[in-house]
Amino acid sequence: MYRTKAYAAAGKTAPMACTSIPRRDPTARDVQIEILFCGVCHSDLHYARDEWHEVFPAVYPCVPGHEIVGRVTKVGDGVTKHKVGDLVGVGCLVDSDRTCPNCKAGLEQFCPGQVLTYGSPDKHGTGPATYGGYSASIVVDEHFVLRIPPNLDPAGAAPLLCAGITTYSPMRHWGVTRGKKVGIVGLGGLGHMGVKFAHAFGAHTVVFTTSPGKTEDARRLGADEVVVSRNADEMRKHAGSFDFILDCVAAPHDVNAYIHLLARDGNLTMVGVPDQPLPVNVFGLILQRRSVSGSPIGGLAETQEMLDFCGRHDITADVEVIPIQRVNEAYERMTRSDVKYRFSIDMASLKAEEPA
Ligand code: NAP
Ligand code: ZN
């Protein structure tokens, strides 16, 4: 075991501050990674503030961060996928049972024995829970370590590990292709990746935003149309016309307004996880055989497929790079929808800190 510097929240109202956490020494199948950049996901904030208490109670101290890009510094004797010096990524999963039907199908995101990058019981007994990427280094089984295409900027590639795969996977599942009309609700970290992918897949892409000031950016990111969702007239123009809508909103909102925009057999997939249940008007579903579903991240094989797709199409997140010392301010800005469009922490900034 060794210790490494990290930023942790000591409780749900505590700001994040520098601390030191234990990491295991790499075992035969492990890869040790020096973390270069870590994206800031709204899930980090939900978790650190214990907003998902009923389903996923926070364990403190918590070290969030599941959009990790770094360099391999050491590998175990049995590692074949990665070598020292490689640029690699780690997303939301660091382990699974490897034996269940989901794992065998490459769908580790549905494994009942999955281990999340932070906040899961630590099988190795290194700490009470797993610790995420707001830290200087991490040790992960090679199966859960992804290759980052070398042409991608590491700061902008980090958010692909969660925001990227979470939007790519449901669009692939629901057949988003050329000729389809696709809506993306909420232009934040996930939403802006959703726009880039829908555009790259050739779909007619419409962004729904509560922030009129994001209109220009939405078009630059690949939207064919932009609707300010608080304008009822603008919303009505699109009634019954969408094949697929991806809802990326982090707060309670009216999903019925979007269900009504779906065509016959259209689907609305929720990837945003508001902390309150959302009422659904069943008439909106049955009259046009519409469906509402949800989707969590993606499996390891599909995450690598997404990264390789991004490598070929030169897709990364639009990031505002911050030092770790500004992460509390980044959280406040996220609660005000003031993110353009993902914070990416430059982990070199942790070198200047001393654990309290
Ligand atoms: P984010 O960067 O904070 O973006 C959320 C966006 O939602 C905001 O920028 C804003 O866009 C819109 N919004 C915020 N409050 C709103 C409100 N009251 N009404 C309507 N729209 C509102 O968050 P993120 O990191 O993209 O994450 C979004 C959600 O996805 C979070 O709940 C997160 O936990 C969840 N998530 C789920 C998965 C999964 O596996 N399913 C993975 C990662 C994250 P506009 O300004 O354009 O309106
Ligand atoms: Zn995330």
PDB file of C-alpha atoms in Angstrom, residues 139-282:
ATOM      1  CA  VAL A 139      -4.467   1.563  -9.461  1.00  0.00           C
ATOM      2  CA  VAL A 140      -6.986  -0.295 -11.658  1.00  0.00           C
ATOM      3  CA  ASP A 141      -7.365  -3.800 -13.108  1.00  0.00           C
ATOM      4  CA  GLU A 142      -6.251  -3.720 -16.761  1.00  0.00           C
ATOM      5  CA  HIS A 143      -9.692  -4.805 -18.048  1.00  0.00           C
ATOM      6  CA  PHE A 144     -11.103  -1.481 -16.830  1.00  0.00           C
ATOM      7  CA  VAL A 145      -8.331   0.649 -18.334  1.00  0.00           C
ATOM      8  CA  LEU A 146      -9.010   2.109 -21.808  1.00  0.00           C
ATOM      9  CA  ARG A 147      -6.648   3.204 -24.576  1.00  0.00           C
ATOM     10  CA  ILE A 148      -6.799   6.926 -25.417  1.00  0.00           C
ATOM     11  CA  PRO A 149      -6.185   7.649 -29.125  1.00  0.00           C
ATOM     12  CA  PRO A 150      -2.888   9.599 -29.217  1.00  0.00           C
ATOM     13  CA  ASN A 151      -4.271  12.385 -31.456  1.00  0.00           C
ATOM     14  CA  LEU A 152      -6.779  13.487 -28.775  1.00  0.00           C
ATOM     15  CA  ASP A 153      -5.995  16.304 -26.343  1.00  0.00           C
ATOM     16  CA  PRO A 154      -5.860  14.611 -22.899  1.00  0.00           C
ATOM     17  CA  ALA A 155      -7.777  17.417 -21.086  1.00  0.00           C
ATOM     18  CA  GLY A 156     -10.650  17.222 -23.578  1.00  0.00           C
ATOM     19  CA  ALA A 157     -10.517  13.412 -23.770  1.00  0.00           C
ATOM     20  CA  ALA A 158     -11.071  12.931 -20.012  1.00  0.00           C
ATOM     21  CA  PRO A 159     -14.838  13.745 -20.156  1.00  0.00           C
ATOM     22  CA  LEU A 160     -15.315  11.081 -22.844  1.00  0.00           C
ATOM     23  CA  LEU A 161     -14.920   8.469 -20.087  1.00  0.00           C
ATOM     24  CA  CYS A 162     -18.323   9.364 -18.603  1.00  0.00           C
ATOM     25  CA  ALA A 163     -20.118  12.153 -20.497  1.00  0.00           C
ATOM     26  CA  GLY A 164     -18.959  10.627 -23.794  1.00  0.00           C
ATOM     27  CA  ILE A 165     -19.988   7.018 -23.272  1.00  0.00           C
ATOM     28  CA  THR A 166     -23.216   7.948 -21.428  1.00  0.00           C
ATOM     29  CA  THR A 167     -24.492   9.792 -24.501  1.00  0.00           C
ATOM     30  CA  TYR A 168     -22.904   7.567 -27.187  1.00  0.00           C
ATOM     31  CA  SER A 169     -24.310   4.285 -25.828  1.00  0.00           C
ATOM     32  CA  PRO A 170     -28.077   5.062 -25.803  1.00  0.00           C
ATOM     33  CA  MET A 171     -27.871   6.742 -29.208  1.00  0.00           C
ATOM     34  CA  ARG A 172     -26.280   3.592 -30.638  1.00  0.00           C
ATOM     35  CA  HIS A 173     -28.832   1.417 -28.824  1.00  0.00           C
ATOM     36  CA  TRP A 174     -31.827   3.376 -30.159  1.00  0.00           C
ATOM     37  CA  GLY A 175     -30.487   3.576 -33.705  1.00  0.00           C
ATOM     38  CA  VAL A 176     -29.594   7.242 -34.113  1.00  0.00           C
ATOM     39  CA  THR A 177     -28.452   7.577 -37.715  1.00  0.00           C
ATOM     40  CA  ARG A 178     -28.774   9.817 -40.757  1.00  0.00           C
ATOM     41  CA  GLY A 179     -32.412  10.641 -41.464  1.00  0.00           C
ATOM     42  CA  LYS A 180     -33.482  10.555 -37.798  1.00  0.00           C
ATOM     43  CA  LYS A 181     -34.649  13.619 -35.874  1.00  0.00           C
ATOM     44  CA  VAL A 182     -32.954  13.727 -32.483  1.00  0.00           C
ATOM     45  CA  GLY A 183     -33.412  16.069 -29.526  1.00  0.00           C
ATOM     46  CA  ILE A 184     -30.839  16.765 -26.832  1.00  0.00           C
ATOM     47  CA  VAL A 185     -32.224  18.332 -23.645  1.00  0.00           C
ATOM     48  CA  GLY A 186     -29.838  20.357 -21.440  1.00  0.00           C
ATOM     49  CA  LEU A 187     -26.592  21.741 -22.863  1.00  0.00           C
ATOM     50  CA  GLY A 188     -24.179  20.816 -20.086  1.00  0.00           C
ATOM     51  CA  GLY A 189     -21.376  18.261 -19.970  1.00  0.00           C
ATOM     52  CA  LEU A 190     -23.461  15.313 -21.176  1.00  0.00           C
ATOM     53  CA  GLY A 191     -25.673  17.380 -23.478  1.00  0.00           C
ATOM     54  CA  HIS A 192     -22.818  18.925 -25.428  1.00  0.00           C
ATOM     55  CA  MET A 193     -21.299  15.483 -26.048  1.00  0.00           C
ATOM     56  CA  GLY A 194     -24.757  14.279 -27.119  1.00  0.00           C
ATOM     57  CA  VAL A 195     -24.899  17.064 -29.709  1.00  0.00           C
ATOM     58  CA  LYS A 196     -21.451  16.181 -31.060  1.00  0.00           C
ATOM     59  CA  PHE A 197     -22.344  12.482 -31.406  1.00  0.00           C
ATOM     60  CA  ALA A 198     -25.837  13.023 -32.884  1.00  0.00           C
ATOM     61  CA  HIS A 199     -24.277  15.365 -35.448  1.00  0.00           C
ATOM     62  CA  ALA A 200     -21.446  12.908 -36.196  1.00  0.00           C
ATOM     63  CA  PHE A 201     -24.021  10.108 -36.689  1.00  0.00           C
ATOM     64  CA  GLY A 202     -25.724  12.320 -39.305  1.00  0.00           C
ATOM     65  CA  ALA A 203     -29.005  12.927 -37.434  1.00  0.00           C
ATOM     66  CA  HIS A 204     -31.017  16.166 -37.646  1.00  0.00           C
ATOM     67  CA  THR A 205     -30.079  17.484 -34.214  1.00  0.00           C
ATOM     68  CA  VAL A 206     -32.186  19.839 -32.095  1.00  0.00           C
ATOM     69  CA  VAL A 207     -30.968  21.250 -28.778  1.00  0.00           C
ATOM     70  CA  PHE A 208     -33.413  22.180 -26.006  1.00  0.00           C
ATOM     71  CA  THR A 209     -31.940  24.619 -23.530  1.00  0.00           C
ATOM     72  CA  THR A 210     -33.157  26.812 -20.671  1.00  0.00           C
ATOM     73  CA  SER A 211     -30.225  29.165 -21.354  1.00  0.00           C
ATOM     74  CA  PRO A 212     -30.844  31.443 -24.389  1.00  0.00           C
ATOM     75  CA  GLY A 213     -27.189  32.513 -24.171  1.00  0.00           C
ATOM     76  CA  LYS A 214     -26.071  29.011 -25.238  1.00  0.00           C
ATOM     77  CA  THR A 215     -27.780  29.197 -28.673  1.00  0.00           C
ATOM     78  CA  GLU A 216     -24.677  30.167 -30.674  1.00  0.00           C
ATOM     79  CA  ASP A 217     -22.575  27.514 -28.960  1.00  0.00           C
ATOM     80  CA  ALA A 218     -25.210  24.847 -29.606  1.00  0.00           C
ATOM     81  CA  ARG A 219     -25.003  25.570 -33.340  1.00  0.00           C
ATOM     82  CA  ARG A 220     -21.213  25.560 -33.281  1.00  0.00           C
ATOM     83  CA  LEU A 221     -21.275  22.178 -31.512  1.00  0.00           C
ATOM     84  CA  GLY A 222     -23.402  20.703 -34.313  1.00  0.00           C
ATOM     85  CA  ALA A 223     -27.079  21.527 -33.653  1.00  0.00           C
ATOM     86  CA  ASP A 224     -29.266  22.099 -36.714  1.00  0.00           C
ATOM     87  CA  GLU A 225     -31.895  23.868 -34.579  1.00  0.00           C
ATOM     88  CA  VAL A 226     -32.008  25.305 -31.069  1.00  0.00           C
ATOM     89  CA  VAL A 227     -35.188  25.626 -28.983  1.00  0.00           C
ATOM     90  CA  VAL A 228     -35.403  27.684 -25.804  1.00  0.00           C
ATOM     91  CA  SER A 229     -37.530  25.230 -23.833  1.00  0.00           C
ATOM     92  CA  ARG A 230     -39.251  27.895 -21.729  1.00  0.00           C
ATOM     93  CA  ASN A 231     -40.864  29.270 -24.918  1.00  0.00           C
ATOM     94  CA  ALA A 232     -44.121  27.281 -25.351  1.00  0.00           C
ATOM     95  CA  ASP A 233     -44.649  28.431 -28.965  1.00  0.00           C
ATOM     96  CA  GLU A 234     -41.217  27.206 -30.016  1.00  0.00           C
ATOM     97  CA  MET A 235     -41.882  23.867 -28.291  1.00  0.00           C
ATOM     98  CA  ARG A 236     -45.287  23.403 -29.985  1.00  0.00           C
ATOM     99  CA  LYS A 237     -43.732  23.675 -33.454  1.00  0.00           C
ATOM    100  CA  HIS A 238     -41.956  20.345 -32.867  1.00  0.00           C
ATOM    101  CA  ALA A 239     -44.951  18.346 -31.517  1.00  0.00           C
ATOM    102  CA  GLY A 240     -45.005  14.690 -32.566  1.00  0.00           C
ATOM    103  CA  SER A 241     -41.851  14.906 -34.684  1.00  0.00           C
ATOM    104  CA  PHE A 242     -38.890  13.311 -32.891  1.00  0.00           C
ATOM    105  CA  ASP A 243     -37.570   9.760 -33.307  1.00  0.00           C
ATOM    106  CA  PHE A 244     -35.410  10.028 -30.197  1.00  0.00           C
ATOM    107  CA  ILE A 245     -34.793  12.498 -27.383  1.00  0.00           C
ATOM    108  CA  LEU A 246     -31.907  12.284 -24.899  1.00  0.00           C
ATOM    109  CA  ASP A 247     -32.684  14.049 -21.611  1.00  0.00           C
ATOM    110  CA  CYS A 248     -29.445  15.194 -19.932  1.00  0.00           C
ATOM    111  CA  VAL A 249     -30.948  17.457 -17.226  1.00  0.00           C
ATOM    112  CA  ALA A 250     -29.613  17.193 -13.670  1.00  0.00           C
ATOM    113  CA  ALA A 251     -32.625  18.792 -11.891  1.00  0.00           C
ATOM    114  CA  PRO A 252     -36.392  18.097 -11.644  1.00  0.00           C
ATOM    115  CA  HIS A 253     -38.230  19.315 -14.784  1.00  0.00           C
ATOM    116  CA  ASP A 254     -41.336  18.512 -16.858  1.00  0.00           C
ATOM    117  CA  VAL A 255     -40.581  15.458 -19.016  1.00  0.00           C
ATOM    118  CA  ASN A 256     -44.152  15.418 -20.396  1.00  0.00           C
ATOM    119  CA  ALA A 257     -43.317  18.468 -22.480  1.00  0.00           C
ATOM    120  CA  TYR A 258     -40.698  16.319 -24.284  1.00  0.00           C
ATOM    121  CA  ILE A 259     -42.803  13.126 -24.484  1.00  0.00           C
ATOM    122  CA  HIS A 260     -45.317  15.152 -26.541  1.00  0.00           C
ATOM    123  CA  LEU A 261     -42.596  16.014 -29.023  1.00  0.00           C
ATOM    124  CA  LEU A 262     -41.977  12.322 -29.861  1.00  0.00           C
ATOM    125  CA  ALA A 263     -43.393  10.795 -33.062  1.00  0.00           C
ATOM    126  CA  ARG A 264     -45.227   7.428 -33.040  1.00  0.00           C
ATOM    127  CA  ASP A 265     -42.934   4.809 -31.427  1.00  0.00           C
ATOM    128  CA  GLY A 266     -40.480   7.533 -30.452  1.00  0.00           C
ATOM    129  CA  ASN A 267     -38.291   7.110 -27.385  1.00  0.00           C
ATOM    130  CA  LEU A 268     -37.158   9.489 -24.670  1.00  0.00           C
ATOM    131  CA  THR A 269     -34.091   8.218 -22.821  1.00  0.00           C
ATOM    132  CA  MET A 270     -33.184   9.729 -19.473  1.00  0.00           C
ATOM    133  CA  VAL A 271     -29.494   9.933 -18.717  1.00  0.00           C
ATOM    134  CA  GLY A 272     -29.826  12.871 -16.310  1.00  0.00           C
ATOM    135  CA  VAL A 273     -30.594  11.739 -12.759  1.00  0.00           C
ATOM    136  CA  PRO A 274     -32.625  14.386 -10.860  1.00  0.00           C
ATOM    137  CA  ASP A 275     -32.779  13.694  -7.122  1.00  0.00           C
ATOM    138  CA  GLN A 276     -36.629  13.663  -7.154  1.00  0.00           C
ATOM    139  CA  PRO A 277     -39.112  11.355  -8.994  1.00  0.00           C
ATOM    140  CA  LEU A 278     -40.543  12.910 -12.182  1.00  0.00           C
ATOM    141  CA  PRO A 279     -44.319  12.579 -12.899  1.00  0.00           C
ATOM    142  CA  VAL A 280     -45.181  11.006 -16.275  1.00  0.00           C
ATOM    143  CA  ASN A 281     -48.566  11.558 -17.946  1.00  0.00           C
ATOM    144  CA  VAL A 282     -49.465   8.098 -19.289  1.00  0.00           C
TER     145      VAL A 282
END
